[in-house]
Structure formats: structure tokens, C-alpha cells
PDB file of C-alpha atoms in Angstrom:
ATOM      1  CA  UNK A   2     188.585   3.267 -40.114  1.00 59.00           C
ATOM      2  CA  UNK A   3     191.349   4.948 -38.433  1.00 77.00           C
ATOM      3  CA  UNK A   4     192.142   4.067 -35.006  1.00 94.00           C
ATOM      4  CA  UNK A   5     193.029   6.407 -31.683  1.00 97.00           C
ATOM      5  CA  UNK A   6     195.760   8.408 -32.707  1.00 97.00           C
ATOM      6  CA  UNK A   7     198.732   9.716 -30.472  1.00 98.00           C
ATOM      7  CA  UNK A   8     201.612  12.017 -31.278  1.00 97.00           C
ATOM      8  CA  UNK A   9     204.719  11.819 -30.580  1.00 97.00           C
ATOM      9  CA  UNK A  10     205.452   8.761 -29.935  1.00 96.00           C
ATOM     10  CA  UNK A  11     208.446   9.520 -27.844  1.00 97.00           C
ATOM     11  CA  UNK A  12     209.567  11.977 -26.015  1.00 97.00           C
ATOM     12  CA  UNK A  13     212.385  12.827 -23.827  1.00 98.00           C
ATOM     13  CA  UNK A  14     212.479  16.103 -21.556  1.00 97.00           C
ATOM     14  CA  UNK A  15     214.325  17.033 -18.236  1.00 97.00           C
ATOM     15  CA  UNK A  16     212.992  18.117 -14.949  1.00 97.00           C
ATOM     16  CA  UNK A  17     211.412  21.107 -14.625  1.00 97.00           C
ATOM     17  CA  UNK A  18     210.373  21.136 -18.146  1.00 98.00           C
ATOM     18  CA  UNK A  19     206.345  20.695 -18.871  1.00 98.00           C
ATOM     19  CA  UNK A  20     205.020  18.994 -22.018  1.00 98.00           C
ATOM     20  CA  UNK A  21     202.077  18.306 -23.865  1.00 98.00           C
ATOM     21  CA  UNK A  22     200.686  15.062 -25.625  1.00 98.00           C
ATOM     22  CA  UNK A  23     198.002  14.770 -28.585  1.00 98.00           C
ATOM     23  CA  UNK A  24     195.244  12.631 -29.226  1.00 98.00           C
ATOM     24  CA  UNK A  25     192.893  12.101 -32.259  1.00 98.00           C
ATOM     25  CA  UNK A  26     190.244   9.934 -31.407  1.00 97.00           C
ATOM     26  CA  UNK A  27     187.883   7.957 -33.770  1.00 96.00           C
ATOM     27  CA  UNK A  28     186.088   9.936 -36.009  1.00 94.00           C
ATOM     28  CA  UNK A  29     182.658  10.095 -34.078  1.00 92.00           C
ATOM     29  CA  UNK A  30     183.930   9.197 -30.662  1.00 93.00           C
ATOM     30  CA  UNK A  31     183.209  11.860 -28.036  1.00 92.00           C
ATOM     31  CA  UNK A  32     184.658  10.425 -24.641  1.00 92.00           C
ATOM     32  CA  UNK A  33     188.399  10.829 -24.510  1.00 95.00           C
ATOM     33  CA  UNK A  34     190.537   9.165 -21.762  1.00 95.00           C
ATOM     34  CA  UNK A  35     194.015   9.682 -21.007  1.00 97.00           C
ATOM     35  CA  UNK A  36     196.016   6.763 -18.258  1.00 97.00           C
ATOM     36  CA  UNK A  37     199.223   6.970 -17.096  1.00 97.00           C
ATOM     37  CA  UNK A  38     201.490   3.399 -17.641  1.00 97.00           C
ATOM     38  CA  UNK A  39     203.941   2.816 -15.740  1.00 96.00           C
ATOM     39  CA  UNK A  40     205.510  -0.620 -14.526  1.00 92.00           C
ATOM     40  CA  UNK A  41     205.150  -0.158 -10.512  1.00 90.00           C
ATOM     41  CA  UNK A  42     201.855   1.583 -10.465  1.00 91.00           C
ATOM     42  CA  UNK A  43     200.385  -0.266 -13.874  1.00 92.00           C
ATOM     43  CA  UNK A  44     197.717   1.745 -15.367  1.00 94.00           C
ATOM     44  CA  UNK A  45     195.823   4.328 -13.835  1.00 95.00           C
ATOM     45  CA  UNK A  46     193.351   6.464 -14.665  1.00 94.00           C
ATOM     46  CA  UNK A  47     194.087  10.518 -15.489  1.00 96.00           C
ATOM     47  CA  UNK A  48     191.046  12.037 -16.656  1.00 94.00           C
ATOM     48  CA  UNK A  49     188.128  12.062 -19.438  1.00 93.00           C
ATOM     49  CA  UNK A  50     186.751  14.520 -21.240  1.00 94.00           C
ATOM     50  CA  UNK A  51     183.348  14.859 -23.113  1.00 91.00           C
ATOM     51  CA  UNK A  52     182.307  17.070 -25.356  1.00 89.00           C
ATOM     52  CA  UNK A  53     185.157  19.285 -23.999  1.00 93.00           C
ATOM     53  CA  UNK A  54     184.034  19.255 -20.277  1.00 92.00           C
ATOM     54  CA  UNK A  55     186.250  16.937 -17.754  1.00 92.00           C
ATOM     55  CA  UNK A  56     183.839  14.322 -16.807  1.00 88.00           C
ATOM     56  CA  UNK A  57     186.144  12.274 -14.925  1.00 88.00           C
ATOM     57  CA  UNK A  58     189.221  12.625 -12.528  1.00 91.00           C
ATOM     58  CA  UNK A  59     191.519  10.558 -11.424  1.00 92.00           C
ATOM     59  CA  UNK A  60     193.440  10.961  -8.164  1.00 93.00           C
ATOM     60  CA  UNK A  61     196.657  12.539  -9.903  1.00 96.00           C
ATOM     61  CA  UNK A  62     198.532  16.385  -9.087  1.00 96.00           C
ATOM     62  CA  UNK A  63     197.032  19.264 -10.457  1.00 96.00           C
ATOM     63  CA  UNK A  64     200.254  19.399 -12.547  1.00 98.00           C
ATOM     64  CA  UNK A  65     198.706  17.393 -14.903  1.00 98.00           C
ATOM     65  CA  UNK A  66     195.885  18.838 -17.252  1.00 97.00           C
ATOM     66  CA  UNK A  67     193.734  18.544 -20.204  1.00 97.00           C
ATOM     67  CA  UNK A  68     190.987  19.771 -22.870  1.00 97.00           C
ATOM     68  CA  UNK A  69     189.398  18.636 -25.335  1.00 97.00           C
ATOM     69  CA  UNK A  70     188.727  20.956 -28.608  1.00 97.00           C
ATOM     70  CA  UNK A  71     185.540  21.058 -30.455  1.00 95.00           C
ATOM     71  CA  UNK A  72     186.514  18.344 -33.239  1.00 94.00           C
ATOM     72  CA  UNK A  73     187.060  15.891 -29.597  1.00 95.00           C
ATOM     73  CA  UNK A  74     191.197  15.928 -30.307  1.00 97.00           C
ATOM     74  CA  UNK A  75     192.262  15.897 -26.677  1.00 98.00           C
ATOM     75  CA  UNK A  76     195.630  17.415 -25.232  1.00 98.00           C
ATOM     76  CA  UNK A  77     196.926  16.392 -21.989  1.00 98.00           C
ATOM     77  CA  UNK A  78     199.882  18.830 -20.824  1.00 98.00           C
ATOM     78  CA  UNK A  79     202.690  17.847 -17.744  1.00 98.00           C
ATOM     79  CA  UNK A  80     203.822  21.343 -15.806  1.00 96.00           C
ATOM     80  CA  UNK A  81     207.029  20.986 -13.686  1.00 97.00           C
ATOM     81  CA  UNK A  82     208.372  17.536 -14.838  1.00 98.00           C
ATOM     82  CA  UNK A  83     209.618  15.498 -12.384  1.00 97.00           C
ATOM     83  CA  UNK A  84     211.908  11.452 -12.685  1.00 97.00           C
ATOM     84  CA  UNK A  85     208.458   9.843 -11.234  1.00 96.00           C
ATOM     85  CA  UNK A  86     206.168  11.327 -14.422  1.00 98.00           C
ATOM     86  CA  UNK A  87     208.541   8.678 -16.823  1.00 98.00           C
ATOM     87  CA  UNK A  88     205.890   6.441 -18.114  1.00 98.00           C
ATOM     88  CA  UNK A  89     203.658   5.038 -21.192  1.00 98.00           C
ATOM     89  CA  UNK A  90     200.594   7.828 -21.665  1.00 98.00           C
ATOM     90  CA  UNK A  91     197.880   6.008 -23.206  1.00 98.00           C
ATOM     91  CA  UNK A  92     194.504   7.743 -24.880  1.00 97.00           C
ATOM     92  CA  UNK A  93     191.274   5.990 -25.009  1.00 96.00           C
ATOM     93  CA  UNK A  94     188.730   7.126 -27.183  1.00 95.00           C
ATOM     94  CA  UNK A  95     184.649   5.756 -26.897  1.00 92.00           C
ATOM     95  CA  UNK A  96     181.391   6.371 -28.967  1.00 86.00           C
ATOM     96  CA  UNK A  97     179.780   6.463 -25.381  1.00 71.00           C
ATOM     97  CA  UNK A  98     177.250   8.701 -23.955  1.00 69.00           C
ATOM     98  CA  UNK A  99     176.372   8.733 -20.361  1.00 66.00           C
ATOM     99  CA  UNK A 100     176.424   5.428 -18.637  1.00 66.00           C
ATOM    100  CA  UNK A 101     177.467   3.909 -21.576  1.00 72.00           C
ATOM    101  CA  UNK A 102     179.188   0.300 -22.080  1.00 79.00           C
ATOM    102  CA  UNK A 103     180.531   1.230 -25.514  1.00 83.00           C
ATOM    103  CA  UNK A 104     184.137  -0.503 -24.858  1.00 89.00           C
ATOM    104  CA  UNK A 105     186.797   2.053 -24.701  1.00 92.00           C
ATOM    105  CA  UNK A 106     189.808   2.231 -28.002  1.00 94.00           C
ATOM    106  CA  UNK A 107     193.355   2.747 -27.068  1.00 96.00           C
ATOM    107  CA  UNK A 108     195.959   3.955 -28.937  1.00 97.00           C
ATOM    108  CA  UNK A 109     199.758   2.701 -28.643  1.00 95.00           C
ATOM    109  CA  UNK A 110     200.366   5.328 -26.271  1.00 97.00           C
ATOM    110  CA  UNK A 111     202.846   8.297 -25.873  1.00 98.00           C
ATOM    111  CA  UNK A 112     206.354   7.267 -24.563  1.00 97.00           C
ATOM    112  CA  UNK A 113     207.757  10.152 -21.670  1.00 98.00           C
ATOM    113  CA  UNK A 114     211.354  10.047 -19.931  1.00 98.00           C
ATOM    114  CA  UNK A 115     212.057  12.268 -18.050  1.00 97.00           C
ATOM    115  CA  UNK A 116     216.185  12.995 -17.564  1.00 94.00           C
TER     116      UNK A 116
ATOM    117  CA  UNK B  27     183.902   0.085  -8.713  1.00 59.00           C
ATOM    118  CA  UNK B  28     184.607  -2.638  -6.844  1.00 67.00           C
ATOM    119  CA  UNK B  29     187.278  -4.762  -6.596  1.00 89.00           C
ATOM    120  CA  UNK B  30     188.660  -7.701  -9.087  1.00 95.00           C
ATOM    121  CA  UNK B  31     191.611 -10.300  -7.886  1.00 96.00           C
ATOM    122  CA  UNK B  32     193.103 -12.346 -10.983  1.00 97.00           C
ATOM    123  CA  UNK B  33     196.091 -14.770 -11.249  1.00 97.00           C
ATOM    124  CA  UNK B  34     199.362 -12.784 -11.695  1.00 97.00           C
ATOM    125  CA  UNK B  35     200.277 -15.088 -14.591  1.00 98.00           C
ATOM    126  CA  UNK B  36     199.144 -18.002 -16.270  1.00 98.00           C
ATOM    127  CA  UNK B  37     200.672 -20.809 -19.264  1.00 97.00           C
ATOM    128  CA  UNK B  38     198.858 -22.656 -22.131  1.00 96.00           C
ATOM    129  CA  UNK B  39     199.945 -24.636 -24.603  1.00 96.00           C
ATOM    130  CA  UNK B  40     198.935 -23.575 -28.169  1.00 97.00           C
ATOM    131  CA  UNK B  41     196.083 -24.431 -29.846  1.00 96.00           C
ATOM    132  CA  UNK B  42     194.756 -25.081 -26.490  1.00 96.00           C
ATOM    133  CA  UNK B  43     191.569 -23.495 -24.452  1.00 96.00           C
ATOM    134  CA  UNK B  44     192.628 -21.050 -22.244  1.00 97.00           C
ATOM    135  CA  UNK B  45     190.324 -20.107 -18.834  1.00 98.00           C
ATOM    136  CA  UNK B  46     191.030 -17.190 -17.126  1.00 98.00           C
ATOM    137  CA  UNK B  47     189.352 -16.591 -13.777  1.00 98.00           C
ATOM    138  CA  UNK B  48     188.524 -13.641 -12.416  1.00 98.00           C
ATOM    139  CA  UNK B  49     186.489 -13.012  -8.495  1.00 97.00           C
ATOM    140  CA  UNK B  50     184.533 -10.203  -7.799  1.00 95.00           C
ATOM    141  CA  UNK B  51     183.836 -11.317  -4.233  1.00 94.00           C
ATOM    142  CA  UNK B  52     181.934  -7.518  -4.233  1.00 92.00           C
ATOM    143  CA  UNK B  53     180.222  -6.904  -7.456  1.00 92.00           C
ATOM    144  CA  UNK B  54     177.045  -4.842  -7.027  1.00 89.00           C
ATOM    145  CA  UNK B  55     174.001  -5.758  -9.210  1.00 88.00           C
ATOM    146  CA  UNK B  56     174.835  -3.393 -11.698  1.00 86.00           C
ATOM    147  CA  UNK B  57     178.152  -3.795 -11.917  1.00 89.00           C
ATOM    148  CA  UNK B  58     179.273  -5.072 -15.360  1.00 91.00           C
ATOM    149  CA  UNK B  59     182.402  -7.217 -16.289  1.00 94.00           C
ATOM    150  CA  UNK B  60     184.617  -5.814 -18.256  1.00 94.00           C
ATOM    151  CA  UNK B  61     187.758  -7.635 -20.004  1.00 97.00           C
ATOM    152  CA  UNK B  62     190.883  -5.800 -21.956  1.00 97.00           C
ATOM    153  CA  UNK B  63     193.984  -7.129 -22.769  1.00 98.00           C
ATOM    154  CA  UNK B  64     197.235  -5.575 -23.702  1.00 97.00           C
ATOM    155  CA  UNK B  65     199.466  -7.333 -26.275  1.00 95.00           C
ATOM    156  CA  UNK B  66     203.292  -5.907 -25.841  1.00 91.00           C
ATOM    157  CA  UNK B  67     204.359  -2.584 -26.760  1.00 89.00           C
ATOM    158  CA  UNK B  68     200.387  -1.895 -27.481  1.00 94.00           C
ATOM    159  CA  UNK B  69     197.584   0.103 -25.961  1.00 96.00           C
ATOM    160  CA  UNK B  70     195.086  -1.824 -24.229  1.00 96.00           C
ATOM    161  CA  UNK B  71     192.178  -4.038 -26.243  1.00 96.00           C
ATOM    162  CA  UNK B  72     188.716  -4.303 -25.464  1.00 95.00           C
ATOM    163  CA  UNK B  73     187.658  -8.167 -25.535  1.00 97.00           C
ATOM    164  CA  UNK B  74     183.970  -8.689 -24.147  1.00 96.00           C
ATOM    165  CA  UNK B  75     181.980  -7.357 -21.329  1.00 94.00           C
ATOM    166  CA  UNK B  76     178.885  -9.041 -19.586  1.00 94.00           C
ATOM    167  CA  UNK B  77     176.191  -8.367 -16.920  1.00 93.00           C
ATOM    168  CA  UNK B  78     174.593 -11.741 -16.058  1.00 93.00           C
ATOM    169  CA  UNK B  79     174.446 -14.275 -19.233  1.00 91.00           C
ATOM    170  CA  UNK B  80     177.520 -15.986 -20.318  1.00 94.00           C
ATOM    171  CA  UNK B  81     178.666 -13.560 -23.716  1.00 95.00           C
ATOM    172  CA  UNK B  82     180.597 -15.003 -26.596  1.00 96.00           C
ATOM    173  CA  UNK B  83     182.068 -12.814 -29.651  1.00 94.00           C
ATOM    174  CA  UNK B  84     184.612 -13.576 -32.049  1.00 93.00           C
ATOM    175  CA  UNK B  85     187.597 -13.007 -29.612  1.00 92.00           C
ATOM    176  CA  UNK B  86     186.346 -15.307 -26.164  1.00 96.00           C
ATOM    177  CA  UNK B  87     183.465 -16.215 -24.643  1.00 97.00           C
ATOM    178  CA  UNK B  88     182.696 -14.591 -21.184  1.00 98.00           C
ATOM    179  CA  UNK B  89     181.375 -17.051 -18.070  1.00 98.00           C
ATOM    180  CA  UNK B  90     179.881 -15.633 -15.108  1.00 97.00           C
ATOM    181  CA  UNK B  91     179.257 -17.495 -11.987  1.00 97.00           C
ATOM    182  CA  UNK B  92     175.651 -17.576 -10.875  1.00 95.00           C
ATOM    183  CA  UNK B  93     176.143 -15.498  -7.940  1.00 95.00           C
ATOM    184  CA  UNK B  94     178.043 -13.456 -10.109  1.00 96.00           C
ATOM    185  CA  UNK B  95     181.384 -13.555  -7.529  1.00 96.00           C
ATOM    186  CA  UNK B  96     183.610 -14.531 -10.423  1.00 97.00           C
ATOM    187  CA  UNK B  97     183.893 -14.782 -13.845  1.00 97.00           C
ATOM    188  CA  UNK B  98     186.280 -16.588 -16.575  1.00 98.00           C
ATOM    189  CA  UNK B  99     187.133 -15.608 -19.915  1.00 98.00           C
ATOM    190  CA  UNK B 100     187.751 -18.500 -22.081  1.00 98.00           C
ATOM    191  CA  UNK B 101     190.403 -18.499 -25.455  1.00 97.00           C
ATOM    192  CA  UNK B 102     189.141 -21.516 -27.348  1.00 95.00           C
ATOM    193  CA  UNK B 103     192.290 -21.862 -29.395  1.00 95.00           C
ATOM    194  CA  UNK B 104     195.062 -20.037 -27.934  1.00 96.00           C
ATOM    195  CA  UNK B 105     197.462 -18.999 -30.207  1.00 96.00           C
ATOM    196  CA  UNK B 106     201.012 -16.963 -29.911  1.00 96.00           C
ATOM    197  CA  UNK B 107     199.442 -13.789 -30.487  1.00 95.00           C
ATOM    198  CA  UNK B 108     197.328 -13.977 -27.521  1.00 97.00           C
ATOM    199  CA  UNK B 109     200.143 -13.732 -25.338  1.00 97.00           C
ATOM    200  CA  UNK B 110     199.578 -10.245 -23.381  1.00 97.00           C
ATOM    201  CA  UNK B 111     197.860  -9.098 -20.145  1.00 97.00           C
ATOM    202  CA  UNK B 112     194.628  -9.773 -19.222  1.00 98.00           C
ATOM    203  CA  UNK B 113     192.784  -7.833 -17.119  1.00 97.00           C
ATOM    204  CA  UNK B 114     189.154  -8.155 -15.513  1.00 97.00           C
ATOM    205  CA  UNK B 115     187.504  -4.551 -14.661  1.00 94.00           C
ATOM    206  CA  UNK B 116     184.405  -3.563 -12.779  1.00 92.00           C
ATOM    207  CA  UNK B 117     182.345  -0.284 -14.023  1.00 86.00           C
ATOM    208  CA  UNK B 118     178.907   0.108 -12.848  1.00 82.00           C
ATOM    209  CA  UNK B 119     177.132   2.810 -15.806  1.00 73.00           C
ATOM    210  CA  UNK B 120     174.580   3.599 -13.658  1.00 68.00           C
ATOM    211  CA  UNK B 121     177.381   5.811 -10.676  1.00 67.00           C
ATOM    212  CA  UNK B 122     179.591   6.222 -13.548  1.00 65.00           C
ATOM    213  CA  UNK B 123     178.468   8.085 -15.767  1.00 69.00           C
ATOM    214  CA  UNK B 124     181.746   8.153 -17.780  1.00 76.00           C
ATOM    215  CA  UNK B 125     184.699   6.089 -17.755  1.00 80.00           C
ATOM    216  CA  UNK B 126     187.515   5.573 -15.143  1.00 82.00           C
ATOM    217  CA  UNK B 127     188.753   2.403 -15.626  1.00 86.00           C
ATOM    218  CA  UNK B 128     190.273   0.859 -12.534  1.00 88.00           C
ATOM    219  CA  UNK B 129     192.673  -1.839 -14.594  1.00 91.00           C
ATOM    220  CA  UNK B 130     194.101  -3.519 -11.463  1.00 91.00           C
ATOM    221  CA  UNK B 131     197.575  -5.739 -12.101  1.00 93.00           C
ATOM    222  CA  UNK B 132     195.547  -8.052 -14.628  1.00 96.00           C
ATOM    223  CA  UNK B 133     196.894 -11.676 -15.277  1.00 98.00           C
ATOM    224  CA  UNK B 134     199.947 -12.243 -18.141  1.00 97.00           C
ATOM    225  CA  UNK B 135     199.450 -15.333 -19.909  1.00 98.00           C
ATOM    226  CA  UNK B 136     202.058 -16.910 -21.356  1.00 97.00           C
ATOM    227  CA  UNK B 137     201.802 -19.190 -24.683  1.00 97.00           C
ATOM    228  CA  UNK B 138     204.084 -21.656 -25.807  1.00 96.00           C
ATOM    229  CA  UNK B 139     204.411 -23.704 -28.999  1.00 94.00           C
TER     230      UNK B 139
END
């Protein structure tokens, strides 16, 4: 079975720029996730998405954004790019429903610096 | 969710059983506990999660205080490739309806041959 899927795997934009990341999750998984890695701040929750409605939000800009597509792939998308955004996007993908304690399935994460 | 304090690092030998503590001095009643780790250069790895009972799978076993103030997560046999960061997480299903992991600064243990 394939795992949680994230493309690219690197990236490297400059300031001002905006970007956006890709997820597949596991075929059958509903509840995406997206954190933001980074070694100060460690990981921190960005937002989830099920069946293409935010569910969750995490305390981040409104520069950062996301949606989900029918098929659950998941985009999240950077506006206005700035040194601090450099860090290790991760995407979690879970068979949950509601208040579920199906464990969450990360993927290896997208790598962002920003020049 | 409330809030978890771990170690910031631990050591083990090899081959050796590994305890990693975790207090919750806060946990609600239906808060579960959650464990992940994250082996280097990897996305996080779900390892066991637990309510009450003590909870072993094929990865660690899971022991939770009475009182339910801390926990440990126990490696029987550690071996090189458990090396990574652990970390102990809070999420109570019945508020959250979804997920928001609060990962906290989790505890890196070390193994050595």
C-alpha cells in the first residue's frame, strides 16, 4: 500500500514569491493535515481538511492556505514568501472520521528555503 | 489539549529496554495518549496510543500511571534504528473532532552500540 505522498521534495524560492505543495494521501484516507517543521518552533500544526472542508486551524497567517479536491489530494499554497516560512512541510493523512483515534500517516515532508 | 513535559534527550545501550516517561500533570478523562516518533530526515511515525490500560503492539508497550498524570513508553530491545524523537501528545476526540496535533519538543533518544 502506498504511503502519504508529497511533491516536490525540495524547493527553493525568494521572497515575495508564493508557492504551492502537493499531497496524495492513502488511498481511502479522508483527513489531510499539513505542519510546518522547523528547528526553533518544532512542529506545529497548519490546518486539516476533510472531505474538502477545513476542519481544523492552526494559529498561522492567512498567507498560508489550502483545499482539498474531491479524490482527498490536498494542496497547501504560501502567498508573499518571507526568510521565516524556510522549513520542513509535512502532510499527514488518516482513515478518521469525527473524533476519531485512527493514528495519523506522515509523509517525508516537502523541503522550502526561502532566499 | 493539555499539556505533556518529556526529557529533552535520553541514552540506551543496544539491545537494551528503553523507558520513556512522559507527565500529563493535566490530562482530562478523555484525554488519550498519543506517541509518534520521528526517525531523521523522516515524517513523523505513529507508535501506540492509550486511554487507561497499559497497550502493547509490535513497536512498544504503553504504561499509564493510575492517576493517569504520566505515562512511559517502553522499547524492549532497543536497537540503532530506534534512534529518533519521541514525542508524547494529548488529543481528547470528544472537543476535537479532527486532528491538531500539539507535538511539543518530544524527547531524542540516543542509541549506542
Amino acid at each position: 500500500k502506498a504511503g502519504v505522498t508529497q511533491t516536490p521534495r525540495y524547493l527553493i524560492k525568494t521572497r515575495g514569491q508564493q508557492v504551492t505543495l502537493s499531497c496524495s494521501p492513502i488511498s481511502g484516507h479522508r483527513s489531510v493535515s499539513w505542519y510546518q517543521q522547523t528547528p526553533g518552533q518544532g512542529l506545529q500544526f497548519l490546518f486539516e481538511y476533510f472531505s474538502e472542508t477545513q476542519r481544523n486551524k492552526g494559529n498561522f497567517p492567512g498567507r498560508f492556505s489550502g483545499r482539498q479536491f474531491s479524490n482527498s489530494r490536498s494542496e497547501m499554497n504560501v502567498s508573499t514568501l518571507e526568510l521565516g516560512d524556510s522549513a520542513l512541510y509535512l502532510c499527514a493523512s488518516s482513515l478518521a472520521g469525527d473524533h476519531s483515534n485512527q493514528p495519523q500517516h506522515f509523509g517525508d515532508g516537502t523541503r522550502l528555503s526561502i532566499l | 489539549d493539555a499539556k505533556t513535559t518529556q526529557p529533552n534527550s535520553m541514552e540506551s545501550n543496544e539491545e537494551e529496554p528503553v523507558h520513556l516517561p512522559c507527565n500529563h500533570s493535566t490530562i482530562s478523562g478523555t484525554d488519550y495518549i498519543h506517541w509518534y516518533r520521528q526517525l531523521p530526515s523522516q515524517g513523523p511515525e505513529y507508535v501506540i496510543h492509550g486511554l487507561t490500560s497499559n497497550v502493547n503492539n509490535r513497536m512498544a508497550s504503553l504504561a499509564i500511571a493510575e492517576d493517569r498524570k504520566s505515562s512511559t513508553l517502553i522499547l524492549h530491545r532497543a536497537t540503532l534504528r530506534d534512534a529518533a524523537v519521541y514525542y508524547c501528545i494529548l488529543r481528547d476526540v470528544f472537543i476535537n473532532s479532527g486532528y491538531a496535533l500539539n507535538f511539543g519538543k518530544g524527547t531524542s533518544l540516543l542509541v549506542t552500540p
